[in-house]
N, CA, C and O atoms as CSV, one atom per row, in Angstrom:
chain,resi,resn,atom,element,x,y,z
A,1,MET,N,N,-46.078,100.287,67.468
A,1,MET,CA,C,-46.572,98.969,67.861
A,1,MET,C,C,-47.327,99.092,69.180
A,1,MET,O,O,-46.836,99.717,70.119
A,2,SER,N,N,-48.500,98.509,69.256
A,2,SER,CA,C,-49.302,98.615,70.464
A,2,SER,C,C,-48.827,97.610,71.507
A,2,SER,O,O,-48.223,96.586,71.188
A,3,GLU,N,N,-49.116,97.935,72.750
A,3,GLU,CA,C,-48.734,97.059,73.857
A,3,GLU,C,C,-49.550,95.774,73.786
A,3,GLU,O,O,-50.740,95.792,73.474
A,4,ARG,N,N,-48.893,94.671,74.079
A,4,ARG,CA,C,-49.589,93.387,74.054
A,4,ARG,C,C,-50.516,93.283,75.258
A,4,ARG,O,O,-50.266,93.875,76.308
A,5,THR,N,N,-51.579,92.527,75.085
A,5,THR,CA,C,-52.517,92.337,76.183
A,5,THR,C,C,-51.924,91.368,77.208
A,5,THR,O,O,-50.968,90.645,76.926
A,6,PHE,N,N,-52.509,91.374,78.387
A,6,PHE,CA,C,-52.090,90.438,79.434
A,6,PHE,C,C,-52.204,89.008,78.923
A,6,PHE,O,O,-51.318,88.185,79.150
A,7,GLU,N,N,-53.293,88.723,78.237
A,7,GLU,CA,C,-53.531,87.375,77.740
A,7,GLU,C,C,-52.469,86.937,76.728
A,7,GLU,O,O,-52.070,85.773,76.713
A,8,GLU,N,N,-52.016,87.860,75.891
A,8,GLU,CA,C,-50.960,87.537,74.931
A,8,GLU,C,C,-49.644,87.234,75.636
A,8,GLU,O,O,-48.937,86.296,75.265
A,9,VAL,N,N,-49.320,88.017,76.639
A,9,VAL,CA,C,-48.093,87.794,77.411
A,9,VAL,C,C,-48.186,86.460,78.150
A,9,VAL,O,O,-47.235,85.678,78.162
A,10,GLN,N,N,-49.322,86.214,78.754
A,10,GLN,CA,C,-49.529,84.961,79.483
A,10,GLN,C,C,-49.431,83.760,78.534
A,10,GLN,O,O,-48.852,82.733,78.888
A,11,ARG,N,N,-49.989,83.889,77.349
A,11,ARG,CA,C,-49.949,82.808,76.368
A,11,ARG,C,C,-48.501,82.488,75.972
A,11,ARG,O,O,-48.125,81.321,75.865
A,12,GLU,N,N,-47.699,83.529,75.758
A,12,GLU,CA,C,-46.291,83.292,75.418
A,12,GLU,C,C,-45.578,82.593,76.569
A,12,GLU,O,O,-44.781,81.681,76.350
A,13,LEU,N,N,-45.864,83.018,77.785
A,13,LEU,CA,C,-45.257,82.378,78.957
A,13,LEU,C,C,-45.656,80.908,79.035
A,13,LEU,O,O,-44.818,80.049,79.308
A,14,GLU,N,N,-46.918,80.620,78.800
A,14,GLU,CA,C,-47.386,79.229,78.832
A,14,GLU,C,C,-46.707,78.385,77.753
A,14,GLU,O,O,-46.383,77.219,77.983
A,15,GLU,N,N,-46.494,78.974,76.579
A,15,GLU,CA,C,-45.816,78.252,75.500
A,15,GLU,C,C,-44.367,77.927,75.886
A,15,GLU,O,O,-43.870,76.838,75.596
A,16,ILE,N,N,-43.707,78.867,76.533
A,16,ILE,CA,C,-42.334,78.638,76.989
A,16,ILE,C,C,-42.297,77.533,78.025
A,16,ILE,O,O,-41.451,76.642,77.953
A,17,VAL,N,N,-43.203,77.581,78.984
A,17,VAL,CA,C,-43.250,76.542,80.021
A,17,VAL,C,C,-43.464,75.174,79.385
A,17,VAL,O,O,-42.804,74.205,79.759
A,18,THR,N,N,-44.376,75.090,78.432
A,18,THR,CA,C,-44.650,73.820,77.753
A,18,THR,C,C,-43.399,73.295,77.057
A,18,THR,O,O,-43.075,72.112,77.164
A,19,ARG,N,N,-42.699,74.171,76.347
A,19,ARG,CA,C,-41.478,73.744,75.656
A,19,ARG,C,C,-40.420,73.266,76.639
A,19,ARG,O,O,-39.758,72.257,76.397
A,20,LEU,N,N,-40.258,73.980,77.741
A,20,LEU,CA,C,-39.256,73.582,78.728
A,20,LEU,C,C,-39.632,72.277,79.419
A,20,LEU,O,O,-38.768,71.452,79.713
A,21,GLU,N,N,-40.918,72.095,79.674
A,21,GLU,CA,C,-41.366,70.864,80.334
A,21,GLU,C,C,-41.174,69.639,79.447
A,21,GLU,O,O,-40.971,68.537,79.956
A,22,ARG,N,N,-41.236,69.815,78.130
A,22,ARG,CA,C,-41.013,68.690,77.215
A,22,ARG,C,C,-39.598,68.142,77.353
A,22,ARG,O,O,-39.371,66.944,77.186
A,23,GLY,N,N,-38.649,69.024,77.659
A,23,GLY,CA,C,-37.280,68.585,77.899
A,23,GLY,C,C,-36.469,68.302,76.650
A,23,GLY,O,O,-35.382,67.732,76.747
A,24,ASP,N,N,-36.961,68.680,75.482
A,24,ASP,CA,C,-36.225,68.393,74.251
A,24,ASP,C,C,-35.581,69.642,73.647
A,24,ASP,O,O,-35.253,69.663,72.461
A,25,VAL,N,N,-35.404,70.671,74.458
A,25,VAL,CA,C,-34.819,71.923,73.998
A,25,VAL,C,C,-33.316,71.895,74.319
A,25,VAL,O,O,-32.929,71.534,75.430
A,26,PRO,N,N,-32.475,72.270,73.358
A,26,PRO,CA,C,-31.036,72.340,73.640
A,26,PRO,C,C,-30.755,73.284,74.820
A,26,PRO,O,O,-31.506,74.228,75.067
A,27,VAL,N,N,-29.680,73.013,75.527
A,27,VAL,CA,C,-29.376,73.746,76.761
A,27,VAL,C,C,-29.325,75.247,76.550
A,27,VAL,O,O,-29.940,75.992,77.313
A,28,ASP,N,N,-28.612,75.712,75.541
A,28,ASP,CA,C,-28.505,77.160,75.316
A,28,ASP,C,C,-29.869,77.790,75.054
A,28,ASP,O,O,-30.165,78.877,75.549
A,29,GLU,N,N,-30.687,77.105,74.281
A,29,GLU,CA,C,-32.032,77.613,74.010
A,29,GLU,C,C,-32.891,77.568,75.274
A,29,GLU,O,O,-33.694,78.470,75.511
A,30,ALA,N,N,-32.724,76.524,76.085
A,30,ALA,CA,C,-33.481,76.411,77.331
A,30,ALA,C,C,-33.150,77.567,78.265
A,30,ALA,O,O,-34.038,78.110,78.922
A,31,ILE,N,N,-31.885,77.940,78.325
A,31,ILE,CA,C,-31.477,79.067,79.177
A,31,ILE,C,C,-32.120,80.357,78.675
A,31,ILE,O,O,-32.632,81.147,79.468
A,32,ALA,N,N,-32.094,80.569,77.368
A,32,ALA,CA,C,-32.711,81.769,76.793
A,32,ALA,C,C,-34.219,81.773,77.041
A,32,ALA,O,O,-34.792,82.808,77.380
A,33,LEU,N,N,-34.855,80.623,76.874
A,33,LEU,CA,C,-36.293,80.531,77.125
A,33,LEU,C,C,-36.611,80.792,78.593
A,33,LEU,O,O,-37.586,81.472,78.911
A,34,PHE,N,N,-35.788,80.252,79.482
A,34,PHE,CA,C,-36.007,80.464,80.917
A,34,PHE,C,C,-35.919,81.947,81.248
A,34,PHE,O,O,-36.750,82.471,81.990
A,35,ARG,N,N,-34.911,82.626,80.699
A,35,ARG,CA,C,-34.770,84.070,80.946
A,35,ARG,C,C,-35.973,84.835,80.413
A,35,ARG,O,O,-36.493,85.726,81.084
A,36,ARG,N,N,-36.412,84.490,79.213
A,36,ARG,CA,C,-37.588,85.152,78.634
A,36,ARG,C,C,-38.816,84.873,79.488
A,36,ARG,O,O,-39.642,85.758,79.713
A,37,GLY,N,N,-38.928,83.638,79.962
A,37,GLY,CA,C,-40.034,83.277,80.842
A,37,GLY,C,C,-40.051,84.100,82.115
A,37,GLY,O,O,-41.109,84.524,82.579
A,38,GLU,N,N,-38.866,84.325,82.680
A,38,GLU,CA,C,-38.787,85.167,83.883
A,38,GLU,C,C,-39.285,86.580,83.603
A,38,GLU,O,O,-40.017,87.158,84.406
A,39,GLU,N,N,-38.882,87.137,82.452
A,39,GLU,CA,C,-39.337,88.484,82.076
A,39,GLU,C,C,-40.857,88.530,81.950
A,39,GLU,O,O,-41.510,89.441,82.457
A,40,LEU,N,N,-41.401,87.535,81.267
A,40,LEU,CA,C,-42.848,87.492,81.063
A,40,LEU,C,C,-43.584,87.308,82.377
A,40,LEU,O,O,-44.629,87.922,82.596
A,41,TYR,N,N,-43.044,86.461,83.262
A,41,TYR,CA,C,-43.668,86.254,84.566
A,41,TYR,C,C,-43.701,87.567,85.354
A,41,TYR,O,O,-44.723,87.918,85.943
A,42,ARG,N,N,-42.584,88.282,85.360
A,42,ARG,CA,C,-42.545,89.560,86.091
A,42,ARG,C,C,-43.547,90.548,85.499
A,42,ARG,O,O,-44.207,91.280,86.236
A,43,GLU,N,N,-43.663,90.571,84.178
A,43,GLU,CA,C,-44.631,91.467,83.530
A,43,GLU,C,C,-46.061,91.096,83.923
A,43,GLU,O,O,-46.865,91.971,84.242
A,44,CYS,N,N,-46.378,89.800,83.900
A,44,CYS,CA,C,-47.718,89.355,84.299
A,44,CYS,C,C,-48.000,89.712,85.755
A,44,CYS,O,O,-49.074,90.220,86.077
A,45,ALA,N,N,-47.044,89.448,86.622
A,45,ALA,CA,C,-47.235,89.734,88.050
A,45,ALA,C,C,-47.444,91.225,88.284
A,45,ALA,O,O,-48.295,91.615,89.084
A,46,ALA,N,N,-46.677,92.058,87.593
A,46,ALA,CA,C,-46.817,93.507,87.750
A,46,ALA,C,C,-48.180,93.979,87.257
A,46,ALA,O,O,-48.812,94.830,87.882
A,47,ARG,N,N,-48.624,93.431,86.149
A,47,ARG,CA,C,-49.945,93.819,85.630
A,47,ARG,C,C,-51.055,93.386,86.573
A,47,ARG,O,O,-52.006,94.135,86.798
A,48,LEU,N,N,-50.942,92.190,87.125
A,48,LEU,CA,C,-51.957,91.727,88.071
A,48,LEU,C,C,-51.976,92.601,89.326
A,48,LEU,O,O,-53.041,92.934,89.845
A,49,GLU,N,N,-50.806,92.960,89.798
A,49,GLU,CA,C,-50.735,93.830,90.978
A,49,GLU,C,C,-51.355,95.191,90.679
A,49,GLU,O,O,-52.074,95.747,91.510
A,50,GLY,N,N,-51.077,95.725,89.492
A,50,GLY,CA,C,-51.669,96.997,89.090
A,50,GLY,C,C,-53.181,96.911,88.992
A,50,GLY,O,O,-53.891,97.829,89.403
A,51,ALA,N,N,-53.673,95.803,88.446
A,51,ALA,CA,C,-55.124,95.619,88.341
A,51,ALA,C,C,-55.748,95.522,89.727
A,51,ALA,O,O,-56.819,96.073,89.978
A,52,GLU,N,N,-55.069,94.818,90.621
A,52,GLU,CA,C,-55.583,94.685,91.982
A,52,GLU,C,C,-55.673,96.049,92.669
A,52,GLU,O,O,-56.646,96.334,93.366
A,53,LEU,N,N,-54.664,96.884,92.471
A,53,LEU,CA,C,-54.686,98.225,93.067
A,53,LEU,C,C,-55.816,99.061,92.486
A,53,LEU,O,O,-56.465,99.812,93.212
A,54,GLN,N,N,-56.060,98.939,91.178
A,54,GLN,CA,C,-57.153,99.675,90.554
A,54,GLN,C,C,-58.499,99.229,91.111
A,54,GLN,O,O,-59.377,100.053,91.367
A,55,ILE,N,N,-58.655,97.939,91.295
A,55,ILE,CA,C,-59.913,97.410,91.839
A,55,ILE,C,C,-60.119,97.900,93.264
A,55,ILE,O,O,-61.228,98.274,93.646
A,56,GLU,N,N,-59.047,97.895,94.047
A,56,GLU,CA,C,-59.149,98.379,95.429
A,56,GLU,C,C,-59.585,99.834,95.464
A,56,GLU,O,O,-60.322,100.237,96.363
A,57,GLU,N,N,-59.138,100.629,94.491
A,57,GLU,CA,C,-59.540,102.035,94.431
A,57,GLU,C,C,-61.016,102.175,94.060
A,57,GLU,O,O,-61.677,103.119,94.494
A,58,LEU,N,N,-61.532,101.246,93.261
A,58,LEU,CA,C,-62.911,101.338,92.790
A,58,LEU,C,C,-63.930,100.797,93.779
A,58,LEU,O,O,-65.072,101.255,93.819
A,59,VAL,N,N,-63.514,99.825,94.573
A,59,VAL,CA,C,-64.436,99.176,95.502
A,59,VAL,C,C,-64.447,99.970,96.809
A,59,VAL,O,O,-63.399,100.172,97.422
A,60,PRO,N,N,-65.627,100.419,97.233
A,60,PRO,CA,C,-65.694,101.162,98.496
A,60,PRO,C,C,-65.314,100.269,99.667
A,60,PRO,O,O,-65.660,99.088,99.713
A,61,ARG,N,N,-64.623,100.840,100.573
A,61,ARG,CA,C,-64.205,100.089,101.757
A,61,ARG,C,C,-65.326,100.067,102.786
A,61,ARG,O,O,-66.045,101.050,102.968
A,62,ASP,N,N,-65.461,98.929,103.455
A,62,ASP,CA,C,-66.443,98.794,104.521
A,62,ASP,C,C,-65.825,99.355,105.801
A,62,ASP,O,O,-64.839,98.805,106.292
A,63,PRO,N,N,-66.378,100.429,106.349
A,63,PRO,CA,C,-65.762,101.050,107.537
A,63,PRO,C,C,-65.788,100.113,108.748
A,63,PRO,O,O,-65.058,100.354,109.710
A,64,ALA,N,N,-66.593,99.068,108.734
A,64,ALA,CA,C,-66.683,98.159,109.879
A,64,ALA,C,C,-65.510,97.183,109.922
A,64,ALA,O,O,-65.282,96.530,110.940
A,65,THR,N,N,-64.754,97.080,108.802
A,65,THR,CA,C,-63.642,96.110,108.796
A,65,THR,C,C,-62.311,96.751,108.962
A,65,THR,O,O,-61.291,96.062,108.976
């Protein structure tokens, strides 16, 4: 199975947030969704940080700054 794209992970996170914001999810399911949301958020944040580091490596630094 191939790794999901950032956009796919973000989309799942957005779907979870939408469901939780509606407020019609049973408590046990809400807890499970919240935990899954935390996992997805950490994955998104890590990917963004990795992308930022890659960009910093590619962009030449201005020696004047």
